[in-house]
Coordinates of N, CA, C and O in Angstrom, one line a residue:
X72 N -43.2 -47.5 -5.9 CA -42.1 -47.8 -6.8 C -41.3 -49.0 -6.2 O -41.0 -48.9 -5.0
X73 N -41.0 -49.9 -7.0 CA -40.2 -51.1 -6.5 C -38.9 -51.1 -7.3 O -38.8 -51.0 -8.5
X74 N -37.8 -51.2 -6.5 CA -36.5 -51.2 -7.1 C -35.8 -52.6 -6.8 O -35.7 -53.0 -5.6
X75 N -35.4 -53.2 -7.8 CA -34.7 -54.5 -7.6 C -33.3 -54.4 -8.1 O -33.0 -53.9 -9.2
X76 N -32.4 -54.9 -7.3 CA -31.0 -54.9 -7.7 C -30.5 -56.4 -7.9 O -30.7 -57.2 -6.9
X77 N -29.9 -56.7 -8.9 CA -29.3 -58.0 -9.1 C -27.8 -57.9 -8.9 O -27.1 -57.4 -9.8
X78 N -27.4 -58.2 -7.7 CA -26.0 -58.1 -7.3 C -25.1 -58.9 -8.3 O -24.0 -58.5 -8.6
X79 N -25.6 -60.0 -8.7 CA -24.8 -60.9 -9.6 C -24.6 -60.1 -10.9 O -23.4 -60.1 -11.4
X80 N -25.6 -59.5 -11.4 CA -25.4 -58.8 -12.7 C -24.6 -57.5 -12.4 O -23.7 -57.2 -13.2
X81 N -24.8 -56.8 -11.3 CA -24.1 -55.6 -11.0 C -22.6 -55.9 -10.8 O -21.7 -55.1 -11.2
X82 N -22.2 -57.0 -10.2 CA -20.9 -57.4 -10.0 C -20.3 -58.2 -11.1 O -19.1 -58.6 -11.1
X83 N -21.1 -58.5 -12.1 CA -20.6 -59.3 -13.3 C -20.5 -60.8 -13.0 O -19.7 -61.5 -13.6
X84 N -21.3 -61.2 -12.0 CA -21.2 -62.7 -11.6 C -22.1 -63.5 -12.6 O -23.2 -63.0 -13.0
X85 N -21.7 -64.7 -12.9 CA -22.5 -65.6 -13.7 C -22.6 -66.9 -13.0 O -21.6 -67.4 -12.3
X86 N -23.7 -67.6 -13.2 CA -24.0 -68.9 -12.6 C -24.4 -69.8 -13.6 O -25.1 -69.5 -14.6
X87 N -24.1 -71.1 -13.4 CA -24.6 -72.1 -14.4 C -26.0 -72.5 -14.0 O -26.6 -72.0 -13.0
X88 N -26.6 -73.5 -14.7 CA -28.0 -73.9 -14.4 C -28.2 -74.6 -13.1 O -29.3 -74.6 -12.6
X89 N -27.1 -75.0 -12.5 CA -27.2 -75.6 -11.2 C -27.1 -74.6 -10.0 O -27.2 -74.9 -8.9
X90 N -26.8 -73.3 -10.4 CA -26.7 -72.3 -9.4 C -25.2 -72.1 -8.9 O -25.0 -71.4 -7.9
X91 N -24.3 -72.8 -9.5 CA -22.9 -72.7 -9.1 C -22.3 -71.5 -9.9 O -22.6 -71.3 -11.1
X92 N -21.4 -70.8 -9.2 CA -20.8 -69.6 -9.9 C -19.9 -70.1 -11.0 O -19.2 -71.2 -10.8
X93 N -19.9 -69.4 -12.1 CA -19.0 -69.7 -13.2 C -17.8 -68.8 -13.2 O -18.0 -67.6 -13.0
X94 N -16.7 -69.3 -13.3 CA -15.5 -68.4 -13.3 C -14.9 -68.4 -11.8 O -15.3 -69.1 -11.0
X95 N -14.0 -67.5 -11.6 CA -13.4 -67.4 -10.3 C -14.0 -66.4 -9.3 O -13.7 -66.4 -8.2
X96 N -14.9 -65.6 -9.8 CA -15.5 -64.5 -9.0 C -16.6 -65.1 -8.1 O -17.5 -65.8 -8.6
X97 N -16.6 -64.7 -6.8 CA -17.7 -65.1 -5.9 C -18.1 -63.8 -5.2 O -17.3 -62.9 -5.0
X98 N -19.4 -63.8 -4.8 CA -19.9 -62.6 -4.2 C -19.1 -62.3 -2.9 O -18.8 -61.1 -2.6
X99 N -18.8 -63.3 -2.1 CA -18.1 -63.1 -0.9 C -16.7 -62.4 -1.2 O -16.3 -61.5 -0.5
X100 N -16.0 -62.9 -2.2 CA -14.7 -62.3 -2.6 C -14.9 -60.9 -3.0 O -14.0 -60.0 -2.7
X101 N -15.9 -60.6 -3.8 CA -16.2 -59.2 -4.3 C -16.4 -58.3 -3.1 O -15.9 -57.2 -3.1
X102 N -17.3 -58.7 -2.1 CA -17.6 -57.9 -1.0 C -16.3 -57.6 -0.2 O -16.0 -56.5 0.3
X103 N -15.5 -58.7 0.0 CA -14.2 -58.5 0.8 C -13.3 -57.6 0.0 O -12.7 -56.7 0.7
X104 N -13.2 -57.7 -1.3 CA -12.4 -56.8 -2.1 C -12.8 -55.3 -2.0 O -12.0 -54.4 -1.8
X105 N -14.1 -55.1 -2.0 CA -14.6 -53.7 -1.9 C -14.4 -53.2 -0.5 O -14.0 -52.0 -0.3
X106 N -14.6 -54.0 0.5 CA -14.4 -53.6 1.9 C -12.9 -53.3 2.1 O -12.5 -52.3 2.8
X107 N -12.0 -54.1 1.6 CA -10.6 -53.9 1.7 C -10.2 -52.6 1.0 O -9.4 -51.9 1.6
X108 N -10.7 -52.4 -0.2 CA -10.4 -51.2 -0.9 C -10.8 -49.9 -0.1 O -10.1 -48.9 0.0
X109 N -12.0 -50.0 0.5 CA -12.5 -48.9 1.3 C -11.6 -48.7 2.5 O -11.3 -47.5 2.8
X110 N -11.2 -49.7 3.2 CA -10.4 -49.6 4.3 C -9.0 -49.1 4.0 O -8.5 -48.2 4.7
X111 N -8.4 -49.5 2.9 CA -7.1 -49.0 2.4 C -7.2 -47.6 2.1 O -6.3 -46.8 2.5
X112 N -8.3 -47.1 1.5 CA -8.5 -45.7 1.1 C -8.5 -44.9 2.4 O -7.9 -43.8 2.5
X113 N -9.3 -45.3 3.4 CA -9.4 -44.6 4.7 C -8.1 -44.5 5.4 O -7.7 -43.5 5.9
X114 N -7.3 -45.6 5.4 CA -6.0 -45.6 6.1 C -5.1 -44.7 5.3 O -4.3 -44.0 5.9
X115 N -5.1 -44.8 4.0 CA -4.2 -43.9 3.2 C -4.5 -42.4 3.4 O -3.6 -41.6 3.6
X116 N -5.8 -42.1 3.5 CA -6.2 -40.7 3.7 C -5.8 -40.2 5.1 O -5.3 -39.1 5.2
X117 N -5.9 -41.1 6.1 CA -5.5 -40.7 7.4 C -4.0 -40.6 7.5 O -3.5 -39.7 8.1
X118 N -3.3 -41.5 6.8 CA -1.8 -41.4 6.8 C -1.4 -40.1 6.1 O -0.4 -39.4 6.6
X119 N -2.0 -39.7 5.0 CA -1.7 -38.5 4.3 C -1.9 -37.3 5.2 O -1.1 -36.4 5.3
X120 N -3.0 -37.3 5.9 CA -3.4 -36.1 6.8 C -2.3 -36.0 7.9 O -1.8 -35.0 8.2
X121 N -2.0 -37.2 8.5 CA -1.0 -37.2 9.5 C 0.4 -36.7 9.1 O 1.0 -35.9 9.7
X122 N 0.8 -37.2 7.9 CA 2.1 -36.8 7.4 C 2.1 -35.3 7.0 O 3.0 -34.6 7.3
X123 N 1.0 -34.8 6.4 CA 0.9 -33.4 6.1 C 1.0 -32.5 7.3 O 1.6 -31.5 7.4
X124 N 0.3 -32.9 8.4 CA 0.3 -32.2 9.7 C 1.7 -32.2 10.2 O 2.2 -31.1 10.7
X125 N 2.4 -33.3 10.2 CA 3.7 -33.4 10.7 C 4.7 -32.5 9.9 O 5.5 -31.8 10.5
X126 N 4.6 -32.6 8.6 CA 5.5 -31.8 7.7 C 5.2 -30.3 7.9 O 6.2 -29.5 8.1
X127 N 3.9 -29.9 8.0 CA 3.6 -28.5 8.2 C 4.2 -28.0 9.5 O 4.8 -26.9 9.6
X128 N 4.0 -28.8 10.6 CA 4.5 -28.4 11.9 C 6.1 -28.3 11.8 O 6.6 -27.3 12.4
X129 N 6.7 -29.2 11.2 CA 8.2 -29.2 11.1 C 8.7 -28.0 10.3 O 9.6 -27.3 10.7
X130 N 8.0 -27.8 9.2 CA 8.4 -26.7 8.3 C 8.2 -25.3 9.1 O 9.1 -24.5 9.0
X131 N 7.1 -25.2 9.7 CA 6.8 -23.9 10.5 C 7.9 -23.7 11.5 O 8.4 -22.6 11.7
X132 N 8.3 -24.8 12.2 CA 9.3 -24.7 13.2 C 10.7 -24.3 12.6 O 11.4 -23.4 13.1
X133 N 11.0 -24.9 11.5 CA 12.3 -24.5 10.8 C 12.2 -23.1 10.3 O 13.2 -22.4 10.4
X134 N 11.1 -22.7 9.7 CA 11.0 -21.3 9.2 C 11.1 -20.3 10.3 O 11.8 -19.3 10.2
X135 N 10.5 -20.6 11.4 CA 10.6 -19.7 12.6 C 12.0 -19.6 13.0 O 12.5 -18.4 13.3
X136 N 12.8 -20.7 13.1 CA 14.2 -20.6 13.5 C 15.0 -19.8 12.5 O 15.8 -19.0 12.9
X137 N 14.7 -20.0 11.2 CA 15.5 -19.3 10.2 C 15.2 -17.8 10.2 O 16.1 -17.0 10.2
X138 N 13.9 -17.5 10.4 CA 13.6 -16.0 10.5 C 14.2 -15.4 11.7 O 14.7 -14.3 11.7
X139 N 14.1 -16.1 12.8 CA 14.6 -15.6 14.1 C 16.1 -15.3 13.9 O 16.7 -14.3 14.3
X140 N 16.8 -16.3 13.3 CA 18.3 -16.1 13.1 C 18.6 -15.0 12.1 O 19.5 -14.2 12.4
X141 N 17.8 -14.9 11.0 CA 18.0 -13.8 10.1 C 17.7 -12.4 10.7 O 18.4 -11.4 10.4
X142 N 16.7 -12.3 11.6 CA 16.4 -11.0 12.2 C 17.5 -10.6 13.2 O 17.7 -9.5 13.5
X143 N 18.2 -11.6 13.8 CA 19.2 -11.3 14.8 C 20.6 -11.1 14.2 O 21.5 -10.5 14.9
X144 N 20.8 -11.4 13.0 CA 22.2 -11.2 12.3 C 22.3 -9.8 11.8 O 21.3 -9.2 11.4
X145 N 23.5 -9.3 11.9 CA 23.7 -7.9 11.4 C 23.6 -7.8 9.9 O 24.0 -8.8 9.2
X146 N 23.1 -6.7 9.4 CA 23.1 -6.4 8.0 C 23.8 -5.1 7.8 O 23.8 -4.2 8.7
X147 N 24.3 -4.9 6.6 CA 24.9 -3.6 6.2 C 24.0 -2.8 5.3 O 23.6 -3.3 4.2
X148 N 23.6 -1.6 5.7 CA 22.8 -0.8 4.8 C 23.7 -0.2 3.7 O 24.9 0.0 3.9
X149 N 23.0 0.0 2.6 CA 23.8 0.5 1.4 C 23.0 1.7 0.8 O 21.8 1.8 1.0
X150 N 23.8 2.5 0.1 CA 23.1 3.6 -0.6 C 22.6 3.1 -1.9 O 22.9 1.9 -2.3
X151 N 21.9 3.9 -2.7 CA 21.4 3.5 -3.9 C 22.5 3.2 -4.9 O 22.3 2.6 -6.0
X152 N 23.7 3.7 -4.6 CA 24.9 3.4 -5.5 C 25.7 2.2 -5.0 O 26.8 2.0 -5.6
X153 N 25.3 1.5 -4.0 CA 26.0 0.4 -3.5 C 27.1 0.6 -2.5 O 27.8 -0.3 -2.2
X154 N 27.2 1.8 -2.0 CA 28.2 2.1 -1.1 C 27.6 1.8 0.3 O 26.4 2.0 0.6
X155 N 28.5 1.4 1.2 CA 28.1 1.1 2.6 C 27.6 2.4 3.3 O 28.2 3.5 3.0
X156 N 26.6 2.2 4.1 CA 26.0 3.4 4.8 C 25.9 3.0 6.3 O 25.2 2.1 6.6
X157 N 26.6 3.7 7.1 CA 26.5 3.5 8.6 C 27.1 2.2 9.0 O 27.8 1.5 8.2
X158 N 26.9 1.8 10.3 CA 27.4 0.6 10.9 C 26.5 -0.5 10.6 O 25.3 -0.3 10.5
X159 N 27.0 -1.8 10.5 CA 26.1 -2.9 10.4 C 25.1 -3.0 11.6 O 25.5 -2.6 12.8
X160 N 23.9 -3.3 11.4 CA 22.9 -3.4 12.4 C 21.9 -4.6 12.1 O 21.9 -5.1 11.0
X161 N 21.1 -4.9 13.1 CA 20.1 -6.0 12.8 C 18.8 -5.4 12.3 O 18.5 -4.2 12.4
X162 N 18.0 -6.3 11.7 CA 16.7 -5.9 11.1 C 15.8 -5.4 12.3 O 15.1 -4.4 12.2
X163 N 15.9 -6.1 13.4 CA 15.1 -5.7 14.6 C 15.4 -4.3 15.0 O 14.5 -3.5 15.4
X164 N 16.7 -4.0 15.0 CA 17.1 -2.7 15.4 C 16.6 -1.6 14.4 O 16.2 -0.5 14.8
X165 N 16.7 -1.9 13.1 CA 16.2 -1.0 12.1 C 14.7 -0.8 12.3 O 14.2 0.4 12.2
X166 N 13.9 -1.8 12.6 CA 12.5 -1.7 12.8 C 12.3 -0.8 14.0 O 11.4 0.1 14.0
X167 N 13.0 -1.1 15.1 CA 12.9 -0.3 16.3 C 13.1 1.2 16.1 O 12.4 2.1 16.5
X168 N 14.2 1.5 15.4 CA 14.6 2.9 15.2 C 13.5 3.6 14.3 O 13.2 4.8 14.5
X169 N 13.1 2.9 13.2 CA 12.1 3.5 12.3 C 10.8 3.7 13.1 O 10.1 4.8 12.9
X170 N 10.4 2.8 13.9 CA 9.1 2.9 14.7 C 9.3 4.1 15.7 O 8.4 4.9 15.9
X171 N 10.4 4.1 16.3 CA 10.7 5.2 17.3 C 10.6 6.6 16.6 O 10.0 7.5 17.1
X172 N 11.3 6.7 15.4 CA 11.2 7.9 14.7 C 9.8 8.3 14.3 O 9.4 9.5 14.3
X173 N 9.0 7.3 13.8 CA 7.7 7.6 13.4 C 6.8 8.0 14.6 O 6.1 9.0 14.5
X174 N 7.0 7.4 15.7 CA 6.2 7.8 16.9 C 6.6 9.1 17.5 O 5.8 9.8 18.1
X175 N 7.8 9.5 17.3 CA 8.3 10.8 17.9 C 8.4 11.9 16.9 O 8.8 13.0 17.2
X176 N 8.0 11.6 15.6 CA 8.1 12.6 14.6 C 7.2 13.8 14.9 O 6.2 13.7 15.6
X177 N 7.6 15.0 14.3 CA 6.8 16.2 14.7 C 6.2 16.9 13.4 O 5.3 17.6 13.5
X178 N 6.8 16.7 12.3 CA 6.3 17.4 11.1 C 6.0 16.5 10.0 O 6.7 15.4 9.8
X179 N 4.9 16.8 9.3 CA 4.6 16.0 8.1 C 5.5 16.2 7.0 O 6.2 17.3 6.9
X180 N 5.6 15.2 6.1 CA 6.5 15.4 5.0 C 5.7 15.0 3.7 O 4.5 14.6 3.8
X181 N 6.3 15.2 2.6 CA 5.7 14.8 1.3 C 6.6 13.9 0.6 O 7.8 14.1 0.6
X182 N 6.1 12.9 -0.1 CA 6.9 12.0 -0.9 C 7.2 12.7 -2.2 O 6.8 13.8 -2.5
X183 N 8.0 12.0 -3.0 CA 8.4 12.6 -4.3 C 7.3 12.9 -5.3 O 7.4 13.6 -6.3
X184 N 6.1 12.3 -5.0 CA 4.9 12.6 -5.8 C 4.0 13.6 -5.3 O 3.0 14.0 -5.8
X185 N 4.4 14.2 -4.1 CA 3.6 15.3 -3.5 C 2.6 14.8 -2.5 O 1.8 15.6 -2.0
X186 N 2.5 13.5 -2.3 CA 1.6 12.9 -1.3 C 2.0 13.2 0.1 O 3.2 13.1 0.4
X187 N 1.0 13.6 0.9 CA 1.4 13.9 2.3 C 1.6 12.7 3.1 O 0.8 11.7 3.0
X188 N 2.6 12.7 3.9 CA 2.9 11.5 4.7 C 2.9 12.0 6.2 O 3.7 12.9 6.5
X189 N 2.1 11.3 7.0 CA 2.1 11.7 8.4 C 3.5 11.4 9.1 O 4.2 10.5 8.7
X190 N 3.8 12.2 10.1 CA 5.1 12.1 10.8 C 5.0 11.2 12.0 O 6.0 10.8 12.5
X191 N 3.8 11.1 12.6 CA 3.7 10.3 13.8 C 2.4 9.6 13.9 O 1.5 9.8 13.0
X192 N 2.2 8.8 14.9 CA 0.9 8.0 15.0 C -0.3 9.0 15.1 O -1.3 8.7 14.5
X193 N -0.2 10.0 15.9 CA -1.3 10.9 16.1 C -1.7 11.5 14.7 O -2.9 11.5 14.4
X194 N -0.8 12.0 13.9 CA -1.1 12.5 12.6 C -1.7 11.5 11.7 O -2.6 11.7 10.9
X195 N -1.2 10.2 11.8 CA -1.7 9.1 11.0 C -3.2 8.9 11.3 O -4.0 8.8 10.4
X196 N -3.5 8.9 12.6 CA -4.9 8.7 13.1 C -5.8 9.9 12.6 O -6.9 9.7 12.1
X197 N -5.2 11.1 12.8 CA -6.0 12.3 12.3 C -6.3 12.2 10.9 O -7.4 12.6 10.4
X198 N -5.3 11.9 10.1 CA -5.4 11.8 8.6 C -6.5 10.8 8.2 O -7.4 11.0 7.4
X199 N -6.4 9.6 8.9 CA -7.4 8.5 8.6 C -8.8 9.0 9.0 O -9.8 8.8 8.2
X200 N -8.9 9.7 10.1 CA -10.2 10.1 10.6 C -10.8 11.2 9.6 O -12.0 11.2 9.3
X201 N -9.9 12.1 9.2 CA -10.3 13.2 8.3 C -10.8 12.5 7.0 O -11.9 13.0 6.4
X202 N -10.1 11.5 6.5 CA -10.6 10.9 5.2 C -11.9 10.2 5.4 O -12.8 10.3 4.5
X203 N -12.1 9.5 6.5 CA -13.4 8.8 6.7 C -14.5 9.8 6.8 O -15.6 9.7 6.2
X204 N -14.3 10.9 7.6 CA -15.3 11.9 7.9 C -15.6 12.6 6.6 O -16.8 12.8 6.2
X205 N -14.6 13.0 5.8 CA -14.8 13.7 4.6 C -15.6 12.9 3.6 O -16.5 13.4 2.9
X206 N -15.3 11.6 3.5 CA -16.1 10.7 2.6 C -17.5 10.7 3.0 O -18.4 10.8 2.2
X207 N -17.8 10.5 4.3 CA -19.2 10.4 4.8 C -19.9 11.7 4.6 O -21.0 11.8 4.2
X208 N -19.2 12.8 4.9 CA -19.8 14.1 4.7 C -20.1 14.4 3.3 O -21.1 14.9 2.9
X209 N -19.1 14.0 2.4 CA -19.4 14.2 0.9 C -20.6 13.5 0.5 O -21.5 14.0 -0.2
X210 N -20.8 12.3 1.0 CA -22.0 11.5 0.6 C -23.3 12.2 1.2 O -24.3 12.2 0.5
X211 N -23.2 12.7 2.4 CA -24.3 13.3 3.0 C -24.7 14.6 2.3 O -25.9 14.9 2.1
X212 N -23.7 15.4 1.9 CA -23.9 16.6 1.1 C -24.6 16.3 -0.2 O -25.6 17.0 -0.6
X213 N -24.2 15.3 -0.9 CA -24.8 14.9 -2.2 C -26.2 14.5 -2.0 O -27.1 14.9 -2.7
X214 N -26.5 13.7 -0.9 CA -27.9 13.4 -0.6 C -28.7 14.6 -0.3 O -29.9 14.7 -0.7
X215 N -28.2 15.5 0.5 CA -28.9 16.7 0.9 C -29.2 17.6 -0.3 O -30.3 18.1 -0.5
X216 N -28.2 17.7 -1.2 CA -28.4 18.5 -2.4 C -29.5 17.9 -3.3 O -30.4 18.7 -3.8
X217 N -29.5 16.6 -3.4 CA -30.6 16.0 -4.2 C -32.0 16.2 -3.6 O -32.9 16.5 -4.3
X218 N -32.0 16.1 -2.2 CA -33.3 16.3 -1.5 C -33.8 17.8 -1.7 O -35.0 18.0 -1.9
X219 N -32.9 18.7 -1.6 CA -33.2 20.2 -1.7 C -33.7 20.5 -3.1 O -34.7 21.1 -3.3
X220 N -33.0 20.0 -4.1 CA -33.3 20.2 -5.5 C -34.7 19.6 -5.8 O -35.5 20.3 -6.4
X221 N -35.0 18.5 -5.3 CA -36.3 17.9 -5.5 C -37.4 18.7 -4.8 O -38.5 19.0 -5.4
X222 N -37.2 19.1 -3.6 CA -38.2 19.9 -2.8 C -38.4 21.3 -3.5 O -39.5 21.7 -3.7
X223 N -37.3 22.0 -3.9 CA -37.5 23.3 -4.6 C -38.2 23.1 -5.9 O -39.1 23.9 -6.2
X224 N -37.9 22.1 -6.7 CA -38.6 21.8 -7.9 C -40.1 21.6 -7.7 O -41.0 22.2 -8.4
X225 N -40.4 20.8 -6.7 CA -41.9 20.5 -6.4 C -42.6 21.8 -6.0 O -43.7 22.1 -6.4
X226 N -42.0 22.6 -5.1 CA -42.6 23.8 -4.7 C -42.8 24.8 -5.8 O -43.8 25.5 -5.9
X227 N -41.7 24.9 -6.6 CA -41.8 25.8 -7.8 C -42.9 25.4 -8.7 O -43.7 26.3 -9.2
X228 N -43.0 24.2 -9.0 CA -44.1 23.7 -9.9 C -45.5 24.0 -9.3 O -46.4 24.4 -9.9
X229 N -45.6 23.7 -8.0 CA -46.9 24.0 -7.3 C -47.2 25.5 -7.3 O -48.4 25.8 -7.6
X230 N -46.3 26.3 -7.1 CA -46.5 27.8 -7.2 C -46.9 28.2 -8.6 O -47.8 29.0 -8.8
X231 N -46.2 27.6 -9.6 CA -46.5 28.0 -11.0 C -47.9 27.5 -11.3 O -48.7 28.3 -12.0
X232 N -48.3 26.4 -10.9 CA -49.6 25.9 -11.2 C -50.7 26.7 -10.5 O -51.7 27.1 -11.1
X233 N -50.5 27.1 -9.3 CA -51.4 28.0 -8.6 C -51.5 29.3 -9.3 O -52.6 29.9 -9.4
X234 N -50.4 29.9 -9.7 CA -50.4 31.2 -10.3 C -51.1 31.1 -11.7 O -52.0 32.0 -12.0
X235 N -50.9 30.1 -12.4 CA -51.5 30.0 -13.7 C -53.0 29.7 -13.7 O -53.8 30.1 -14.5
X236 N -53.4 29.0 -12.7 CA -54.8 28.6 -12.5 C -55.6 29.5 -11.7 O -56.8 29.4 -11.6
X237 N -55.0 30.5 -11.2 CA -55.7 31.5 -10.4 C -56.6 32.4 -11.3 O -56.2 32.8 -12.3
X238 N -57.8 32.5 -10.9 CA -58.8 33.2 -11.7 C -59.5 32.4 -12.7 O -60.5 32.8 -13.3
X239 N -59.0 31.2 -12.9 CA -59.7 30.3 -13.8 C -60.7 29.4 -13.0 O -60.3 29.0 -11.9
X240 N -61.8 29.3 -13.5 CA -62.8 28.4 -12.8 C -62.7 27.0 -13.4 O -63.3 26.8 -14.5
X241 N -62.0 26.2 -12.9 CA -61.8 24.9 -13.5 C -62.5 23.9 -12.6 O -62.6 23.8 -11.5

């Protein structure tokens, strides 16, 4: 297979009968324009990437500072009726006290829907382990029941066939 490209036709160049270009377009100018456009695109893409990285880095730093400041400022807890509750405290202190209460809890509780809630980390791990094991055990029991049912059915059929064909000379 032979492939021929006419750059003049591809670029829309025209020449007169003497071989001189007609109009203002020349192959060299077209190549330079294409190369310049490619170079500008590459520079633009690199500049966009660089600006995006700089902006992302700056925004992350600013967000970190804002979050750090928000976590260290005191907040006032409120009741569901909008009344103040307790002394103002920081979010970090609230997290610490909740975590401490969870880790040192001793009795399980139930939420308003009756769902069991573990009181400490040990109970949480036990509950998760129980759920995983019970799921795996449930699947294993279902498989075992199916296997037993199949085996009993096959043996019963075999025994019935033997009983019915006993005494027959087939």
